[in-house]
Amino acid sequence: MAKLTDDELKKKLTPEQYHILREKGTEAPFTGQLLNNKKDGMYVCKACGAKLFKSEHKFDSGSGWPSFYDVFSSDAVKLTEDRAHGMQRIEVTCANCGSHLGHVFHDAPAQPTGMRFCINSASLDFNSDKNAKV
Ligand SMILES: [Zn+2]
C-alpha cells in the first residue's frame, strides 16, 4: 500500500482532509459526505487507500459522524490512548499510514460489539466494489 509524503498528501487532499488526517482535526458534525451513505461496499483510508471499515458494520448513531461497530480487520487500525482536550479517549488511526481517523467509544450497547468507531467522513473514501483493489 503506497504511503505518500506530506507534500504528496497536501496535493491529493483538500486542506480540511489534510488537517483531519495529518493534524488530528475533527470535521463539524452532520457535514460529512459519507454520513448517510447506506450503500454496500468498503470504506478505505482517504490518505493511503487501506481497507478500514465494511458497510455492514455502519450504523446510525445520531452523533453526526459516520459510525461503525467493528473494523474491517483487527490490524487495519491502531488504537492509542488520547488525553488531548482534557478528555480520556481512544484515538483510531490507520495502521498502514498513521493518519488520524477518529475515536472509538464503548457506548453502543445496542450494537453487537457495544463499540462505536466514530470516524470523520473526510478521513474515508468509499468503494462500492468490496473486492476491488484500492
Ligand atoms: Zn491510511
XYZ file of N, CA and C and ligand atoms in Angstrom:
403
model
N 0.861 -1.202 0.000
C 0.000 0.000 0.000
C 0.893 1.247 0.000
N 0.633 2.107 -0.966
C 1.503 3.281 -1.132
C 1.354 4.249 0.034
N 2.466 4.705 0.520
C 2.432 5.753 1.536
C 2.955 7.029 0.894
N 2.170 8.061 0.947
C 2.564 9.311 0.311
C 3.302 10.192 1.305
N 4.166 11.033 0.775
C 4.834 12.005 1.635
C 3.843 13.109 1.998
N 4.212 13.922 2.959
C 3.342 15.033 3.356
C 3.051 15.959 2.180
N 4.070 16.222 1.360
C 3.864 17.099 0.198
C 2.879 16.475 -0.790
N 3.017 15.175 -1.022
C 2.096 14.486 -1.943
C 0.677 14.484 -1.383
N 0.568 14.296 -0.059
C -0.761 14.299 0.555
C -1.400 15.677 0.466
N -0.584 16.724 0.595
C -1.130 18.087 0.508
C -1.733 18.339 -0.868
N -1.130 17.723 -1.895
C -1.670 17.878 -3.257
C -2.921 17.035 -3.456
N -2.931 15.846 -2.854
C -4.034 14.896 -3.065
C -5.285 15.302 -2.281
N -5.083 15.836 -1.083
C -6.200 16.080 -0.170
C -6.618 17.542 -0.182
N -7.871 17.791 0.199
C -8.286 19.172 0.435
C -7.634 19.638 1.744
N -7.569 20.964 1.960
C -6.988 21.441 3.231
C -7.698 20.851 4.451
N -9.027 20.692 4.376
C -9.757 20.129 5.526
C -9.381 18.660 5.729
N -9.332 17.904 4.640
C -8.957 16.488 4.760
C -7.548 16.354 5.327
N -6.640 17.195 4.843
C -5.255 17.144 5.335
C -5.219 17.439 6.837
N -5.952 18.472 7.240
C -5.973 18.861 8.649
C -6.487 17.714 9.520
N -7.550 17.055 9.089
C -8.135 15.974 9.890
C -7.202 14.761 9.926
N -6.733 14.351 8.753
C -5.934 13.122 8.679
C -4.550 13.284 9.287
N -3.904 14.403 9.013
C -2.491 14.539 9.383
C -2.284 15.398 10.620
N -3.286 16.204 11.000
C -3.130 17.075 12.170
C -4.208 16.789 13.210
N -4.829 15.620 13.110
C -5.815 15.141 14.079
C -6.984 16.102 14.255
N -7.454 16.636 13.151
C -8.613 17.532 13.213
C -9.908 16.740 13.312
N -10.994 17.459 13.495
C -12.329 16.850 13.540
C -13.260 17.674 12.676
N -13.985 17.003 11.788
C -14.943 17.745 10.955
C -16.156 18.120 11.791
N -16.876 19.146 11.369
C -18.100 19.525 12.065
C -19.121 18.399 11.909
N -19.882 18.090 12.987
C -20.858 17.009 12.881
C -21.915 17.304 11.824
N -22.458 16.255 11.252
C -23.523 16.326 10.239
C -23.090 17.019 8.956
N -21.772 17.081 8.688
C -21.307 17.701 7.451
C -20.674 16.684 6.504
N -20.342 15.519 6.993
C -19.576 14.567 6.190
C -20.381 13.971 5.042
N -19.708 13.817 3.900
C -20.384 13.288 2.718
C -20.815 11.841 2.880
N -20.118 11.085 3.724
C -20.419 9.665 3.848
C -21.311 9.359 5.047
N -21.747 10.420 5.748
C -22.528 10.199 6.973
C -23.761 9.347 6.693
N -24.500 9.692 5.657
C -25.747 8.986 5.375
C -25.618 7.988 4.229
N -24.396 7.658 3.881
C -24.174 6.671 2.824
C -24.603 5.288 3.317
N -25.581 4.693 2.641
C -26.059 3.371 3.067
C -25.754 2.310 2.026
N -24.893 2.648 1.077
C -24.574 1.677 0.025
C -23.682 0.564 0.577
N -23.713 -0.532 -0.142
C -22.919 -1.696 0.198
C -21.503 -1.504 -0.332
N -20.508 -1.681 0.505
C -19.154 -1.536 -0.005
C -18.133 -1.427 1.105
N -16.979 -0.870 0.745
C -15.837 -0.817 1.644
C -15.421 0.633 1.880
N -15.147 0.955 3.125
C -14.620 2.273 3.462
C -13.106 2.159 3.595
N -12.401 3.008 2.864
C -10.943 2.933 2.852
C -10.352 4.256 3.323
N -9.078 4.200 3.708
C -8.371 5.389 4.183
C -8.229 6.393 3.035
N -8.611 7.647 3.301
C -8.529 8.690 2.282
C -7.077 8.967 1.872
N -6.162 8.766 2.804
C -4.761 9.094 2.519
C -4.038 7.978 1.776
N -4.303 6.709 2.126
C -3.491 5.633 1.540
C -4.303 4.538 0.869
N -5.626 4.519 1.054
C -6.454 3.523 0.385
C -6.579 2.197 1.113
N -6.013 2.077 2.301
C -6.128 0.817 3.054
C -7.586 0.574 3.446
N -8.014 -0.685 3.403
C -9.377 -1.028 3.788
C -9.538 -0.881 5.298
N -10.591 -0.177 5.711
C -10.756 0.111 7.143
C -12.070 -0.407 7.717
N -13.174 -0.132 7.037
C -14.491 -0.482 7.592
C -15.391 -1.030 6.498
N -16.310 -1.940 6.908
C -17.263 -2.518 5.967
C -18.631 -1.869 6.158
N -19.364 -1.774 5.047
C -20.678 -1.130 5.112
C -21.612 -1.849 6.079
N -21.492 -3.173 6.211
C -22.429 -3.867 7.105
C -22.192 -3.555 8.584
N -21.068 -2.939 8.907
C -20.794 -2.557 10.293
C -21.160 -1.097 10.571
N -21.660 -0.397 9.564
C -22.001 1.019 9.743
C -23.389 1.119 10.365
N -23.560 2.027 11.287
C -24.890 2.249 11.860
C -25.092 3.730 12.141
N -26.351 4.087 12.309
C -26.679 5.487 12.545
C -26.689 5.740 14.046
N -25.631 6.395 14.542
C -25.512 6.611 15.979
C -26.161 7.919 16.409
N -26.517 8.773 15.454
C -27.080 10.074 15.791
C -26.033 11.084 16.197
N -24.748 10.701 16.157
C -23.676 11.578 16.621
C -23.319 12.644 15.597
N -23.637 12.390 14.330
C -23.255 13.323 13.277
C -21.992 12.921 12.541
N -21.379 11.822 12.962
C -20.210 11.277 12.260
C -20.501 9.840 11.843
N -19.914 9.411 10.731
C -20.070 8.004 10.351
C -19.643 7.101 11.507
N -20.483 6.108 11.828
C -20.217 5.253 12.984
C -20.225 3.797 12.553
N -19.274 3.051 13.099
C -19.149 1.630 12.783
C -19.003 0.886 14.106
N -19.549 -0.339 14.162
C -19.391 -1.095 15.412
C -18.239 -2.077 15.339
N -17.587 -2.179 14.159
C -16.426 -3.059 14.076
C -15.516 -2.550 12.957
N -14.305 -3.095 12.904
C -13.343 -2.704 11.874
C -13.240 -3.809 10.828
N -12.701 -3.473 9.671
C -12.541 -4.451 8.594
C -11.710 -5.635 9.085
N -10.584 -5.357 9.726
C -9.797 -6.408 10.374
C -9.056 -5.762 11.533
N -8.705 -6.597 12.519
C -8.160 -6.021 13.748
C -6.830 -5.316 13.503
N -6.135 -5.653 12.421
C -4.869 -4.966 12.160
C -5.019 -3.799 11.173
N -6.259 -3.441 10.830
C -6.470 -2.322 9.896
C -6.270 -0.974 10.581
N -6.566 -0.922 11.871
C -6.445 0.343 12.588
C -5.576 0.155 13.828
N -5.081 1.278 14.324
C -4.289 1.286 15.544
C -5.052 2.120 16.565
N -5.119 1.629 17.788
C -5.821 2.349 18.850
C -4.807 2.885 19.846
N -4.930 4.161 20.174
C -3.978 4.821 21.059
C -4.734 5.679 22.064
N -4.278 5.640 23.298
C -4.903 6.495 24.306
C -4.652 7.970 23.977
N -5.687 8.778 24.062
C -5.608 10.191 23.692
C -6.169 11.016 24.841
N -5.295 11.801 25.482
C -5.743 12.620 26.614
C -5.860 14.089 26.236
N -5.880 14.388 24.939
C -5.980 15.782 24.492
C -7.339 16.361 24.874
N -7.400 17.660 25.002
C -8.630 18.405 25.282
C -9.254 18.004 26.613
N -8.445 17.523 27.552
C -8.946 17.206 28.887
C -9.866 15.998 28.928
N -9.882 15.209 27.852
C -10.736 14.031 27.816
C -9.851 12.798 27.717
N -10.390 11.699 28.185
C -9.672 10.442 28.019
C -10.386 9.634 26.950
N -9.774 9.574 25.782
C -10.420 8.890 24.661
C -9.425 7.931 24.012
N -9.939 7.084 23.160
C -9.093 6.183 22.384
C -9.105 6.675 20.938
N -7.930 7.093 20.484
C -7.809 7.565 19.109
C -7.686 6.380 18.146
N -8.320 6.508 16.992
C -8.244 5.490 15.943
C -7.417 6.058 14.795
N -6.328 5.361 14.440
C -5.520 5.784 13.297
C -5.394 4.624 12.306
N -5.109 4.973 11.052
C -4.879 3.968 10.006
C -3.576 3.248 10.327
N -3.638 1.904 10.416
C -2.432 1.148 10.765
C -1.388 1.226 9.660
N -1.831 1.461 8.438
C -0.890 1.479 7.315
C -0.114 2.789 7.231
N -0.815 3.926 7.358
C -0.132 5.200 7.114
C -0.133 6.124 8.324
N -0.800 5.739 9.409
C -0.763 6.542 10.622
C -1.689 7.744 10.616
N -2.536 7.866 9.596
C -3.439 9.018 9.544
C -4.531 8.912 10.601
N -4.930 10.072 11.115
C -5.988 10.144 12.119
C -7.343 9.875 11.474
N -8.128 9.012 12.104
C -9.457 8.690 11.569
C -10.567 9.203 12.474
N -10.419 9.014 13.767
C -11.461 9.415 14.714
C -11.176 8.793 16.065
N -12.254 8.471 16.802
C -12.112 7.872 18.125
C -13.072 6.695 18.250
N -12.799 5.830 19.228
C -13.713 4.717 19.486
C -14.234 4.820 20.914
N -15.532 4.582 21.070
C -16.188 4.682 22.366
C -16.939 3.374 22.656
N -17.033 3.046 23.940
C -17.793 1.847 24.330
C -19.178 2.296 24.795
N -19.915 2.898 23.908
C -21.208 3.445 24.325
C -22.327 3.069 23.357
N -22.192 1.909 22.729
C -23.215 1.493 21.770
C -23.757 0.116 22.153
N -24.461 0.048 23.308
C -24.914 -1.261 23.809
C -25.856 -1.983 22.855
N -26.505 -1.249 21.951
C -27.436 -1.898 21.021
C -26.703 -2.598 19.878
N -25.394 -2.318 19.743
C -24.642 -2.924 18.633
C -23.971 -4.224 19.091
N -23.689 -5.132 18.158
C -23.128 -6.449 18.538
C -21.852 -6.358 19.368
N -21.004 -5.363 19.139
C -19.749 -5.257 19.883
C -19.850 -4.286 21.052
N -20.916 -3.480 21.081
C -21.037 -2.428 22.090
C -20.150 -1.239 21.820
N -19.426 -1.296 20.703
C -18.460 -0.237 20.405
C -18.956 0.671 19.288
N -18.476 1.927 19.346
C -18.813 2.900 18.307
C -17.520 3.530 17.806
N -17.103 3.135 16.619
C -15.982 3.800 15.966
C -16.539 5.057 15.312
N -16.164 6.204 15.853
C -16.699 7.497 15.428
C -15.656 8.130 14.494
N -15.927 8.082 13.205
C -14.902 8.338 12.202
C -15.257 9.562 11.361
N -14.276 10.412 11.107
C -14.506 11.557 10.230
C -14.767 11.070 8.808
N -15.840 11.579 8.229
C -16.131 11.251 6.833
C -14.972 11.677 5.929
N -14.334 12.785 6.273
C -13.223 13.299 5.461
C -12.006 12.381 5.492
N -11.947 11.473 6.458
C -10.819 10.540 6.544
C -11.035 9.315 5.670
N -12.248 9.192 5.118
C -12.616 7.961 4.406
C -12.906 8.211 2.936
N -12.697 7.164 2.160
C -13.188 7.083 0.803
C -14.084 5.863 0.767
N -15.054 5.869 -0.154
C -15.976 4.735 -0.241
C -15.782 4.029 -1.567
N -15.718 2.712 -1.493
C -15.583 1.911 -2.708
C -16.742 0.920 -2.729
N -17.615 1.035 -3.730
C -18.806 0.189 -3.735
C -18.490 -1.248 -4.165
N -17.288 -1.480 -4.666
C -16.891 -2.835 -5.011
C -15.976 -3.381 -3.921
N -16.504 -4.253 -3.077
C -15.749 -4.736 -1.924
C -14.491 -5.497 -2.320
N -14.515 -6.089 -3.485
C -13.383 -6.934 -3.874
C -12.346 -6.181 -4.694
N -12.622 -4.905 -4.960
C -11.690 -4.135 -5.789
C -10.400 -3.897 -5.027
N -9.312 -3.834 -5.756
C -8.056 -3.421 -5.141
C -8.088 -1.914 -5.067
N -7.852 -1.376 -3.913
C -7.946 0.083 -3.762
C -6.578 0.697 -3.592
Zn -4.033 5.163 5.651
